[in-house]
mmCIF file with all atom_site columns, N, CA and C in Angstrom:
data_model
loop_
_atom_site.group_PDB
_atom_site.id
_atom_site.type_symbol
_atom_site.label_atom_id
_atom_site.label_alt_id
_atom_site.label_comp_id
_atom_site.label_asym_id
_atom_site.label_entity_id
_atom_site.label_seq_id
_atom_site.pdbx_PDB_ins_code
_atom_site.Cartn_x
_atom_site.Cartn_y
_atom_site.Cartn_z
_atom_site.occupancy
_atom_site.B_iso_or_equiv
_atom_site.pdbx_formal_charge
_atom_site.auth_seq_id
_atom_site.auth_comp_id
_atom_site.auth_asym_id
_atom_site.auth_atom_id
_atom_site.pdbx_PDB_model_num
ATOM 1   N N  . UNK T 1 1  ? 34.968 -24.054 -108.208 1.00 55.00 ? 24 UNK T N  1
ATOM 2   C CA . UNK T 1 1  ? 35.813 -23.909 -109.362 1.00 55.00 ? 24 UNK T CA 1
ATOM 3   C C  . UNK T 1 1  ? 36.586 -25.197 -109.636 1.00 55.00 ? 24 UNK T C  1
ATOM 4   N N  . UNK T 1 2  ? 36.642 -25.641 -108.568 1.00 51.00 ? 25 UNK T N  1
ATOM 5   C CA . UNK T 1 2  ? 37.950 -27.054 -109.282 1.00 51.00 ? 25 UNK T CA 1
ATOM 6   C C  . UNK T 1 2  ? 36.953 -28.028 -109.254 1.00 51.00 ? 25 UNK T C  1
ATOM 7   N N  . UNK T 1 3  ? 35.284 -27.958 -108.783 1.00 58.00 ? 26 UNK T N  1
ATOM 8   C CA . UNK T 1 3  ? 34.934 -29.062 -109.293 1.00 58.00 ? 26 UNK T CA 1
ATOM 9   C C  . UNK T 1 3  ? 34.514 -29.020 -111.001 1.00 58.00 ? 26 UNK T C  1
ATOM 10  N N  . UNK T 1 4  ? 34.554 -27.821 -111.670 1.00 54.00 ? 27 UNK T N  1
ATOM 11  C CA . UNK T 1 4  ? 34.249 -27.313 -112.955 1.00 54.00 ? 27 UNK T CA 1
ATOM 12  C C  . UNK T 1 4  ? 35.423 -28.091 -114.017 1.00 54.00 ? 27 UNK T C  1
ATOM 13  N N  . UNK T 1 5  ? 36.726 -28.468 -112.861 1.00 56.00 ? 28 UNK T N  1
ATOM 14  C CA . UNK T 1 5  ? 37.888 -28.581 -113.494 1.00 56.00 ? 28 UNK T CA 1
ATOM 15  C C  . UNK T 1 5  ? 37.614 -30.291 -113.597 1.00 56.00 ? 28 UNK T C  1
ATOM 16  N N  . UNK T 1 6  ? 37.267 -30.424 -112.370 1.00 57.00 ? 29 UNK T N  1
ATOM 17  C CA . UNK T 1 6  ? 37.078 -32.109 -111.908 1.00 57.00 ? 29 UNK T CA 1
ATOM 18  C C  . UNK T 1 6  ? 35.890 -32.904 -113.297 1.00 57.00 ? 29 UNK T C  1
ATOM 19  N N  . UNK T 1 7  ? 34.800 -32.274 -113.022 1.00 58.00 ? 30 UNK T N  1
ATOM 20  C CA . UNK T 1 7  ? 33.812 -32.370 -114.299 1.00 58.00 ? 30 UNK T CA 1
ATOM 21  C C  . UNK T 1 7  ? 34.707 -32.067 -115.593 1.00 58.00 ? 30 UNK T C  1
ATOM 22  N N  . UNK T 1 8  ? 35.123 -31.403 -116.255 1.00 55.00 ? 31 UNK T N  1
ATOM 23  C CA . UNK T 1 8  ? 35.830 -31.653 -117.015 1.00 55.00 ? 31 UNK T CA 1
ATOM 24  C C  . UNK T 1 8  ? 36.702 -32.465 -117.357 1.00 55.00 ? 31 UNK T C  1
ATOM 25  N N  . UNK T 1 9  ? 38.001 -32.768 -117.168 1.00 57.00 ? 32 UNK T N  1
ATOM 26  C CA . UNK T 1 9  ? 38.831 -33.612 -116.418 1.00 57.00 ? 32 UNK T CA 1
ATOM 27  C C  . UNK T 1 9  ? 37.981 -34.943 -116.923 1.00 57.00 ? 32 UNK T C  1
ATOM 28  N N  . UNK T 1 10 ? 36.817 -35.401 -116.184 1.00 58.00 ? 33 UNK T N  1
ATOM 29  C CA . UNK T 1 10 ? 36.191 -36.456 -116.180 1.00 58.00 ? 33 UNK T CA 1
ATOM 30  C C  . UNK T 1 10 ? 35.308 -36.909 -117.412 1.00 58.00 ? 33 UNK T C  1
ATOM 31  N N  . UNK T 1 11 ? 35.748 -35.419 -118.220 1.00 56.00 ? 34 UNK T N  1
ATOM 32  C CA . UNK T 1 11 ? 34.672 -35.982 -119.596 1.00 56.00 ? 34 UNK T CA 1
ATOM 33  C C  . UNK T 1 11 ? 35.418 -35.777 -120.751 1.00 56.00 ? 34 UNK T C  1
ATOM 34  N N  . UNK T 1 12 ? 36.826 -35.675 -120.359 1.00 48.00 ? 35 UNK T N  1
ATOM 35  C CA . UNK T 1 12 ? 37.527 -35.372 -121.551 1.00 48.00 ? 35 UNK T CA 1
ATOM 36  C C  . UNK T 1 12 ? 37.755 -36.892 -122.340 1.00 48.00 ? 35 UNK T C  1
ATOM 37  N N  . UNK T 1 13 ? 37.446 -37.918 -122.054 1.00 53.00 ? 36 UNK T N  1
ATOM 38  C CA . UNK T 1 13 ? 37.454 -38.797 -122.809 1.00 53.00 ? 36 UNK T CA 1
ATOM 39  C C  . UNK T 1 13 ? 36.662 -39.358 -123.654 1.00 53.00 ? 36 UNK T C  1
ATOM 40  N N  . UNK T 1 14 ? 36.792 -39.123 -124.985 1.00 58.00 ? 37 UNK T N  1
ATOM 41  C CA . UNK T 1 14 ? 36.338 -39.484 -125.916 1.00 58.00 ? 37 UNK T CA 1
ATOM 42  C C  . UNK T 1 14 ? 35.426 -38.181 -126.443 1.00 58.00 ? 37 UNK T C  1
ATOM 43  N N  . UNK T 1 15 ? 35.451 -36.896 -125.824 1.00 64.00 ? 38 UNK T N  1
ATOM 44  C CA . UNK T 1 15 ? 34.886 -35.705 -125.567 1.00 64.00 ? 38 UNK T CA 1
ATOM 45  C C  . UNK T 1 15 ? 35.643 -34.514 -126.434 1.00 64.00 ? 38 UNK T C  1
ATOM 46  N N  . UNK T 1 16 ? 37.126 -34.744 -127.280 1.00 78.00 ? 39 UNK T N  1
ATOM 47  C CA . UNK T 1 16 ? 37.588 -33.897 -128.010 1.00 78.00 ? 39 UNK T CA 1
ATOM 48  C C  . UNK T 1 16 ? 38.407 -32.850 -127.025 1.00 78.00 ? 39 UNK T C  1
ATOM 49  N N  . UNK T 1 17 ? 38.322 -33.065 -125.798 1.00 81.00 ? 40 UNK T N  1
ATOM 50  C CA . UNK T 1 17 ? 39.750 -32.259 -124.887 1.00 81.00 ? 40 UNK T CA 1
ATOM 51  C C  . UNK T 1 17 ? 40.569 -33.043 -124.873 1.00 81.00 ? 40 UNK T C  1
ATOM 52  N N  . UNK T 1 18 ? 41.268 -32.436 -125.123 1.00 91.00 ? 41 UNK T N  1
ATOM 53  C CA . UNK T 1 18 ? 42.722 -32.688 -124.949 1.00 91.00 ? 41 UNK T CA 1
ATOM 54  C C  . UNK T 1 18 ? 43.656 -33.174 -123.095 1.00 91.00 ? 41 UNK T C  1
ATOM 55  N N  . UNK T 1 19 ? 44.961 -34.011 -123.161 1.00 91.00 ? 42 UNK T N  1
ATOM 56  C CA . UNK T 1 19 ? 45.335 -32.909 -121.403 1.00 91.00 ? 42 UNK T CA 1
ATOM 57  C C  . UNK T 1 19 ? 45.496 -31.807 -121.721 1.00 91.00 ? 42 UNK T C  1
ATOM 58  N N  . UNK T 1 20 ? 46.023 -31.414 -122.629 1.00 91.00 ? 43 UNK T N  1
ATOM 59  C CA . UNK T 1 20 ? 46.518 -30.053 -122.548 1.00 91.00 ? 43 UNK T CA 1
ATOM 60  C C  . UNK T 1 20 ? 45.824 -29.016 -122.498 1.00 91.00 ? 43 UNK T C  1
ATOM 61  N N  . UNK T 1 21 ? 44.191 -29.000 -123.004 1.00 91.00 ? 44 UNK T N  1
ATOM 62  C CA . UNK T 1 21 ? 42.909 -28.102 -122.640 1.00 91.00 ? 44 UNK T CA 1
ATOM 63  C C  . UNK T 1 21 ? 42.798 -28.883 -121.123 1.00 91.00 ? 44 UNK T C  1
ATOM 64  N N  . UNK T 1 22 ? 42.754 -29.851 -120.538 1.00 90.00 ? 45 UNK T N  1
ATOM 65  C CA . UNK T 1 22 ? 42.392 -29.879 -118.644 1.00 90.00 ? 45 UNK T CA 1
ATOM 66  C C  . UNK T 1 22 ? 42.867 -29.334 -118.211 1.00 90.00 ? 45 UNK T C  1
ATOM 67  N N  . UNK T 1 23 ? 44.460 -29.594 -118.455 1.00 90.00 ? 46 UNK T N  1
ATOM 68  C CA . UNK T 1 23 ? 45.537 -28.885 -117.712 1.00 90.00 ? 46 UNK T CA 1
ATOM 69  C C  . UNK T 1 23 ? 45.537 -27.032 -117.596 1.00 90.00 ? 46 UNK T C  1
ATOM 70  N N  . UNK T 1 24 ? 45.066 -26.599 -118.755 1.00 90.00 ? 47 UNK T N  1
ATOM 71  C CA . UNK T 1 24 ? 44.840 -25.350 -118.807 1.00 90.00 ? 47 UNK T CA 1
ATOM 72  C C  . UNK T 1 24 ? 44.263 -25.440 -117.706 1.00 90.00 ? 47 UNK T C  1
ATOM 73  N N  . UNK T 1 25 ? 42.355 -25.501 -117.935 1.00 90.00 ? 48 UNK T N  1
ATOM 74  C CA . UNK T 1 25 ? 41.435 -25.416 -116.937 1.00 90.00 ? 48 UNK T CA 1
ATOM 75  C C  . UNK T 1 25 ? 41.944 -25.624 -115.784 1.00 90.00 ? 48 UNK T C  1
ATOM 76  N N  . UNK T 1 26 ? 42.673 -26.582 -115.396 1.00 88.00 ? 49 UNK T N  1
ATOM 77  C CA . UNK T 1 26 ? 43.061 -27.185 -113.936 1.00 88.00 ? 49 UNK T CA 1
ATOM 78  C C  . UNK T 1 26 ? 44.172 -25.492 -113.221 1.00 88.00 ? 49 UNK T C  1
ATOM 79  N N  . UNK T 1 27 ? 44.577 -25.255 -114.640 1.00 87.00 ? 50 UNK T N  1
ATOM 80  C CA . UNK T 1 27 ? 45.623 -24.115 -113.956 1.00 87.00 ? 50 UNK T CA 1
ATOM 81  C C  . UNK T 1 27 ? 44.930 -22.713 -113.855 1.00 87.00 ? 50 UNK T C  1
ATOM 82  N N  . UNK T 1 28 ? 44.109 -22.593 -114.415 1.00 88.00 ? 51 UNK T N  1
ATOM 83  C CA . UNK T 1 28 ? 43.123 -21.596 -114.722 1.00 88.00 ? 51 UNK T CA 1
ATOM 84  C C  . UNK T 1 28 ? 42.569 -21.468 -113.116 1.00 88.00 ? 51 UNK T C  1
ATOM 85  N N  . UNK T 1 29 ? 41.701 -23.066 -112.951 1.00 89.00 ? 52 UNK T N  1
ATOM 86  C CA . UNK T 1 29 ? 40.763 -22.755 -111.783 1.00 89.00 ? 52 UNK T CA 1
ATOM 87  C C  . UNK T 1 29 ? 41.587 -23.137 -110.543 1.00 89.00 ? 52 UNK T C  1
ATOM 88  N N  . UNK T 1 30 ? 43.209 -22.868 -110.402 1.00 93.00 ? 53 UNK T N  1
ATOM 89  C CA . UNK T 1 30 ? 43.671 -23.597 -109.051 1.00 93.00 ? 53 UNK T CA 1
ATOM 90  C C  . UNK T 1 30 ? 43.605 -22.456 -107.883 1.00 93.00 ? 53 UNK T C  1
ATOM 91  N N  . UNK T 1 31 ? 43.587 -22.891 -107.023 1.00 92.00 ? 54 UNK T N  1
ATOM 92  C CA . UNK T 1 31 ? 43.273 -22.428 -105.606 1.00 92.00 ? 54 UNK T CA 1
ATOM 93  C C  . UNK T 1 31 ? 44.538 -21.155 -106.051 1.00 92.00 ? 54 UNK T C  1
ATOM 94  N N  . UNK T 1 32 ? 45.716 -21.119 -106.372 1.00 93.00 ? 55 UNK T N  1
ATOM 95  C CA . UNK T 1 32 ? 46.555 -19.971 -106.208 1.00 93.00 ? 55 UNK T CA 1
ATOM 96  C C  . UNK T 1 32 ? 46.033 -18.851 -106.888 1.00 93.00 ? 55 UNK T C  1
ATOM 97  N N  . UNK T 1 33 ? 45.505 -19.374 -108.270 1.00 93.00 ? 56 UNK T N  1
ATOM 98  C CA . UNK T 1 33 ? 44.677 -18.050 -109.319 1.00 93.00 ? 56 UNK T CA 1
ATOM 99  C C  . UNK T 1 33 ? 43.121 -17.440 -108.558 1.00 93.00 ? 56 UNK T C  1
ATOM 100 N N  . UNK T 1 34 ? 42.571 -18.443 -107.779 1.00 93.00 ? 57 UNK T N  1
ATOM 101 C CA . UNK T 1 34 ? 41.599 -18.115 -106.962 1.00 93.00 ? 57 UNK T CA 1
ATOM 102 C C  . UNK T 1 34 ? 41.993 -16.759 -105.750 1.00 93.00 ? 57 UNK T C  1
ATOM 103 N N  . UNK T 1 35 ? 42.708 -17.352 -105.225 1.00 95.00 ? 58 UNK T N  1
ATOM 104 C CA . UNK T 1 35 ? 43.423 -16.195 -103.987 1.00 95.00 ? 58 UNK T CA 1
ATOM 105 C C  . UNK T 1 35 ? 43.612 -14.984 -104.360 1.00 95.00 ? 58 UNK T C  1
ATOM 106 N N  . UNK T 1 36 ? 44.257 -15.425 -105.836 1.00 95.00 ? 59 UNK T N  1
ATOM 107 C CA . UNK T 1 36 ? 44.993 -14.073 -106.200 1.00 95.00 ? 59 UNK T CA 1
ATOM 108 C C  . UNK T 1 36 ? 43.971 -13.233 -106.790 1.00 95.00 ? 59 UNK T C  1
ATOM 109 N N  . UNK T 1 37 ? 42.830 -13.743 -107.672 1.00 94.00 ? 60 UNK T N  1
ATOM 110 C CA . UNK T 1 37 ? 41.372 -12.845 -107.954 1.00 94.00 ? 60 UNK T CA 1
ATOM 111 C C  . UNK T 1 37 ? 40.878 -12.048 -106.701 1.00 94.00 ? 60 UNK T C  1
ATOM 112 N N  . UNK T 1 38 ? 40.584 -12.510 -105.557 1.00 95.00 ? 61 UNK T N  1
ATOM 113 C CA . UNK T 1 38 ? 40.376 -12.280 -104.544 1.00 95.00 ? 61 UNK T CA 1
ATOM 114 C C  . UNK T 1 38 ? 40.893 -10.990 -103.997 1.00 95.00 ? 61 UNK T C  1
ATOM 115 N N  . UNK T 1 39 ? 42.136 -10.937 -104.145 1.00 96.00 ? 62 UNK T N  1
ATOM 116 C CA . UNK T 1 39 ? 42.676 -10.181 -103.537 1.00 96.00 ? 62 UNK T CA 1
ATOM 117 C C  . UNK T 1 39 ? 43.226 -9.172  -104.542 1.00 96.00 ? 62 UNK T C  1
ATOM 118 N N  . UNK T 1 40 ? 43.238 -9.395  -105.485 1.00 97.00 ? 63 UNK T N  1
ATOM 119 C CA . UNK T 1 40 ? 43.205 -8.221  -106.565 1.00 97.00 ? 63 UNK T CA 1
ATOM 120 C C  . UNK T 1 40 ? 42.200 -7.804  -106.854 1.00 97.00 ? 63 UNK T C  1
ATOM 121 N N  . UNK T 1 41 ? 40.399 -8.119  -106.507 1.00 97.00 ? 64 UNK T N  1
ATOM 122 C CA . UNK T 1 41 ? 39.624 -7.503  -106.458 1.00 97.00 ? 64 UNK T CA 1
ATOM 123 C C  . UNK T 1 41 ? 38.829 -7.055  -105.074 1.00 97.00 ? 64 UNK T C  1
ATOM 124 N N  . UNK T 1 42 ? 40.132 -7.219  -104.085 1.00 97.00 ? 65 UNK T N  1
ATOM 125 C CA . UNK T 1 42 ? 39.690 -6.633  -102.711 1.00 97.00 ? 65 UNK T CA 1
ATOM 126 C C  . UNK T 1 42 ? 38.701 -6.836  -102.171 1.00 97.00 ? 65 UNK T C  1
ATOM 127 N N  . UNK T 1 43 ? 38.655 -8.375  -102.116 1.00 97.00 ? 66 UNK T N  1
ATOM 128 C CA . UNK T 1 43 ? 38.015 -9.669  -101.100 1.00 97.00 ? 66 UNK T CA 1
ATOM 129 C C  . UNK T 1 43 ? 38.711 -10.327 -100.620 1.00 97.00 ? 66 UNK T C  1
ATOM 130 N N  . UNK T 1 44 ? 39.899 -9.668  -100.258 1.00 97.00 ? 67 UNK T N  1
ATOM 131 C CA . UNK T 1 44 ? 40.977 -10.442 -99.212  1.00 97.00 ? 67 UNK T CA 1
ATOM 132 C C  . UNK T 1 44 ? 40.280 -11.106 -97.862  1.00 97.00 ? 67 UNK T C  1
ATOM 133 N N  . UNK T 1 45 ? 39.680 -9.741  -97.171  1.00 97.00 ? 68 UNK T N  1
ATOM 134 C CA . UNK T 1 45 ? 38.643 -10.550 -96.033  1.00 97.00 ? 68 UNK T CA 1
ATOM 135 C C  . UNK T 1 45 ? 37.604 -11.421 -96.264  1.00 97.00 ? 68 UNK T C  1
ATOM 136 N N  . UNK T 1 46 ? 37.136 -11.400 -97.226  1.00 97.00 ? 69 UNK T N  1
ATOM 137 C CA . UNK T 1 46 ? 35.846 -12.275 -97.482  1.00 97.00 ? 69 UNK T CA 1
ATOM 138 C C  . UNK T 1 46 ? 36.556 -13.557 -98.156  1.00 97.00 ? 69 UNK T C  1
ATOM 139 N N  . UNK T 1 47 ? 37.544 -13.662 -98.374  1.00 97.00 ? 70 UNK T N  1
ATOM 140 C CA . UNK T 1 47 ? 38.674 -14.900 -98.876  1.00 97.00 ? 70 UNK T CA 1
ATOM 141 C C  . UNK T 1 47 ? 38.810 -15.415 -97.158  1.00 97.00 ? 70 UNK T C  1
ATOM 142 N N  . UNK T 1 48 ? 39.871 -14.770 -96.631  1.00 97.00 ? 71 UNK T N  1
ATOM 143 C CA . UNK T 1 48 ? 40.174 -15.406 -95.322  1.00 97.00 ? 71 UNK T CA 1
ATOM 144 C C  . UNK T 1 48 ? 38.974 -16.061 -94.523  1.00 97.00 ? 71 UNK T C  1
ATOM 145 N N  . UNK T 1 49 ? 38.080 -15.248 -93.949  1.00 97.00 ? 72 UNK T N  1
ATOM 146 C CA . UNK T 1 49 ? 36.663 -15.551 -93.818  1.00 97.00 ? 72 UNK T CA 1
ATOM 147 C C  . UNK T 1 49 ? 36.455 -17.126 -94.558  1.00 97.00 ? 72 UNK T C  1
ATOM 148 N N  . UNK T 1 50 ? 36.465 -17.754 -95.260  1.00 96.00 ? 73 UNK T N  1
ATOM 149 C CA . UNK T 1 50 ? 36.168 -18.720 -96.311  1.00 96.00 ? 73 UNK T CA 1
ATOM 150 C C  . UNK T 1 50 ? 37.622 -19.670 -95.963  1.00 96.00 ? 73 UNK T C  1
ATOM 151 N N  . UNK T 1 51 ? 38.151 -19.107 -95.880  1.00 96.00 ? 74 UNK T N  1
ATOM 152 C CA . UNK T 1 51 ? 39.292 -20.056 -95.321  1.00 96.00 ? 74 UNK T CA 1
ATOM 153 C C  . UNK T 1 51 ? 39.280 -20.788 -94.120  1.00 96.00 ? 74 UNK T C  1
ATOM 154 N N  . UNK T 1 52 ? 38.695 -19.627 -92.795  1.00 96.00 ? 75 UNK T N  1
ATOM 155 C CA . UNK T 1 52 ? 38.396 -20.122 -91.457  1.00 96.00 ? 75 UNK T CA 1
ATOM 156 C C  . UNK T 1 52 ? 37.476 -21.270 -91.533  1.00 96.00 ? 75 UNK T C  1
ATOM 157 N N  . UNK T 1 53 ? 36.316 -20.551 -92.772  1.00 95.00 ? 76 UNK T N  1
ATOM 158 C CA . UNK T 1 53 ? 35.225 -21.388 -92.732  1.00 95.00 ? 76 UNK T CA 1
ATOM 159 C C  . UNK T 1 53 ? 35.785 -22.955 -93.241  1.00 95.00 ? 76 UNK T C  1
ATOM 160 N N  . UNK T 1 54 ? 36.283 -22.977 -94.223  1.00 94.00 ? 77 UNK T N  1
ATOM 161 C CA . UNK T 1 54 ? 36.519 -24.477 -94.562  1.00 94.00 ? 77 UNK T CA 1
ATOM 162 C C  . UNK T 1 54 ? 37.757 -25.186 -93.482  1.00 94.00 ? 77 UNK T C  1
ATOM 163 N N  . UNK T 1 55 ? 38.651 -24.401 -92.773  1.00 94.00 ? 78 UNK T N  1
ATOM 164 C CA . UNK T 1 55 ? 39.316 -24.918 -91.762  1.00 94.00 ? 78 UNK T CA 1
ATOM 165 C C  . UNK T 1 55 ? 38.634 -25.266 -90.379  1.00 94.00 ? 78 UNK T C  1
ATOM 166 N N  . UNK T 1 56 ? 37.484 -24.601 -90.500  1.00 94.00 ? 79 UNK T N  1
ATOM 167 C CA . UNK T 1 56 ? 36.600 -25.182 -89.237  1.00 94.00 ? 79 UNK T CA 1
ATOM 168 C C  . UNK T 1 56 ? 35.532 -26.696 -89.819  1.00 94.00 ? 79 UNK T C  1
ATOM 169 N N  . UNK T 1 57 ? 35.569 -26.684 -90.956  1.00 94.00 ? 80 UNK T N  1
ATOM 170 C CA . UNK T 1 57 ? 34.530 -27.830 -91.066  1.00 94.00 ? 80 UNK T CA 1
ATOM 171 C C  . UNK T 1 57 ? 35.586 -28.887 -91.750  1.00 94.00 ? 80 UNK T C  1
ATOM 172 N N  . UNK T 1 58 ? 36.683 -28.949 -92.247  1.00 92.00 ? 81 UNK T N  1
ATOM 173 C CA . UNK T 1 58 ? 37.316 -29.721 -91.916  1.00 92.00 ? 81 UNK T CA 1
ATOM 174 C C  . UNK T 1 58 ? 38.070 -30.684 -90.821  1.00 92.00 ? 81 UNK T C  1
ATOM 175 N N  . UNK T 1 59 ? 38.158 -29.638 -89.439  1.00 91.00 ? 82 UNK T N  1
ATOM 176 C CA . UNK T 1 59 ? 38.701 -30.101 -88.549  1.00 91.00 ? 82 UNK T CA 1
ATOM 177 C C  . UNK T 1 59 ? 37.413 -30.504 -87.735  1.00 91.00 ? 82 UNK T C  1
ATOM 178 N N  . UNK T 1 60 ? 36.253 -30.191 -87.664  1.00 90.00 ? 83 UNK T N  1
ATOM 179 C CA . UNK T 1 60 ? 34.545 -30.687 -87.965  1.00 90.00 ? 83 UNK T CA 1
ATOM 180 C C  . UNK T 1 60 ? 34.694 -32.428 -88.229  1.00 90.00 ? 83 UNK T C  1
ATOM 181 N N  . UNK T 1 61 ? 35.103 -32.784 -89.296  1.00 81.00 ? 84 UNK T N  1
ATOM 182 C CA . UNK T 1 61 ? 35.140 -33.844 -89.961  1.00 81.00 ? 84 UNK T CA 1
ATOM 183 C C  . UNK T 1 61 ? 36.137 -34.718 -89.514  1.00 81.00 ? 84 UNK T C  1
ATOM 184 N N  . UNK T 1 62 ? 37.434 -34.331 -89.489  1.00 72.00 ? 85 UNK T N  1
ATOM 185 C CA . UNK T 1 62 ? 38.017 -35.132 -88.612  1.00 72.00 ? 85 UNK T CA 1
ATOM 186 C C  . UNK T 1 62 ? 37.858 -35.235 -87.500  1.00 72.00 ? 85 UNK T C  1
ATOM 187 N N  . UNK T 1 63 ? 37.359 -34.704 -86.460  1.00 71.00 ? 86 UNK T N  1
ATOM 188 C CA . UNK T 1 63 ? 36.485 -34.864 -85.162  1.00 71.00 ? 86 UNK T CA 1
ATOM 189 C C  . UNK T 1 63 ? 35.859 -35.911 -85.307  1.00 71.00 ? 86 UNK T C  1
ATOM 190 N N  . UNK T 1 64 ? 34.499 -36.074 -86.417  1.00 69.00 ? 87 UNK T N  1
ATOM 191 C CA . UNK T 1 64 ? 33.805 -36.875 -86.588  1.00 69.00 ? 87 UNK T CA 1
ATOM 192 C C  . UNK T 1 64 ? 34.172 -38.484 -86.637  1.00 69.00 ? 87 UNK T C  1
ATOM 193 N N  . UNK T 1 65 ? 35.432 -38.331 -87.442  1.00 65.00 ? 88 UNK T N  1
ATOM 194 C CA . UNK T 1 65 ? 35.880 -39.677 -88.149  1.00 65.00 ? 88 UNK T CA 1
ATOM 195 C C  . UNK T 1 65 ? 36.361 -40.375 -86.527  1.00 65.00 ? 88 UNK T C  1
ATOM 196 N N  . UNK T 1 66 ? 36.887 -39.506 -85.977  1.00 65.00 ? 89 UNK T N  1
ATOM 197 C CA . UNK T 1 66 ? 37.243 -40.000 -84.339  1.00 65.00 ? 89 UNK T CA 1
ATOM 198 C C  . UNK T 1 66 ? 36.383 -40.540 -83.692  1.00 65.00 ? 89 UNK T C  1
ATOM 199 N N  . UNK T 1 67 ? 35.078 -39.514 -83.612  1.00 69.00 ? 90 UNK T N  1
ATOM 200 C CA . UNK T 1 67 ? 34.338 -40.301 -82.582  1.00 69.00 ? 90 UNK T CA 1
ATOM 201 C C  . UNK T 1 67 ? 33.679 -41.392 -83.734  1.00 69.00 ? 90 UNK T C  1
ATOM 202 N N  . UNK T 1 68 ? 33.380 -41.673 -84.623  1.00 67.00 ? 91 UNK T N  1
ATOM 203 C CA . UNK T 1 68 ? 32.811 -42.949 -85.148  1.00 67.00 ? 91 UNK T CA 1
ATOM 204 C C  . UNK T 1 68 ? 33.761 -44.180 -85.006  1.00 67.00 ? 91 UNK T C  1
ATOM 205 N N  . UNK T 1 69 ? 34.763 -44.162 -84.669  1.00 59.00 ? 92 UNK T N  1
ATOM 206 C CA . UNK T 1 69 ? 35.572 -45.058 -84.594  1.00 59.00 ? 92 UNK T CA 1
ATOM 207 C C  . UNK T 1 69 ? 35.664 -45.967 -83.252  1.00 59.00 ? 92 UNK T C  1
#
């Protein structure tokens, strides 16, 4: 979702958006309106789940950056 925002964002120039149409999008697709879909359509666990997951391959990555160094 926020790369939908990012792609956008990135073509609003000279493209007829506005900030004020990104900024929507950007507020539309932010991680807080995400959570909150989630859990107002009772994928709270399958949210958290997705959370572990990107907190494990982040800390994955910084591992990495260590040992390449």
């Amino acid at each position: 979702m926020l790369a939908v925002a990012a792609i956008l964002l990135g073509c609003s120039a000279g493209s007829g958006v506005t900030e004020s149409d990104a900024q929507k999008v950007k507020e539309e697709f932010s991680t807080e309106n995400y959570e909150k879909a989630m859990k107002e359509s009772g994928r709270a666990e399958e949210l958290e789940a997705q959370k572990q997951r990107e907190a494990q391959y982040l800390q994955g990555a910084g591992q990495q950056d260590a040992e390449q160094r």
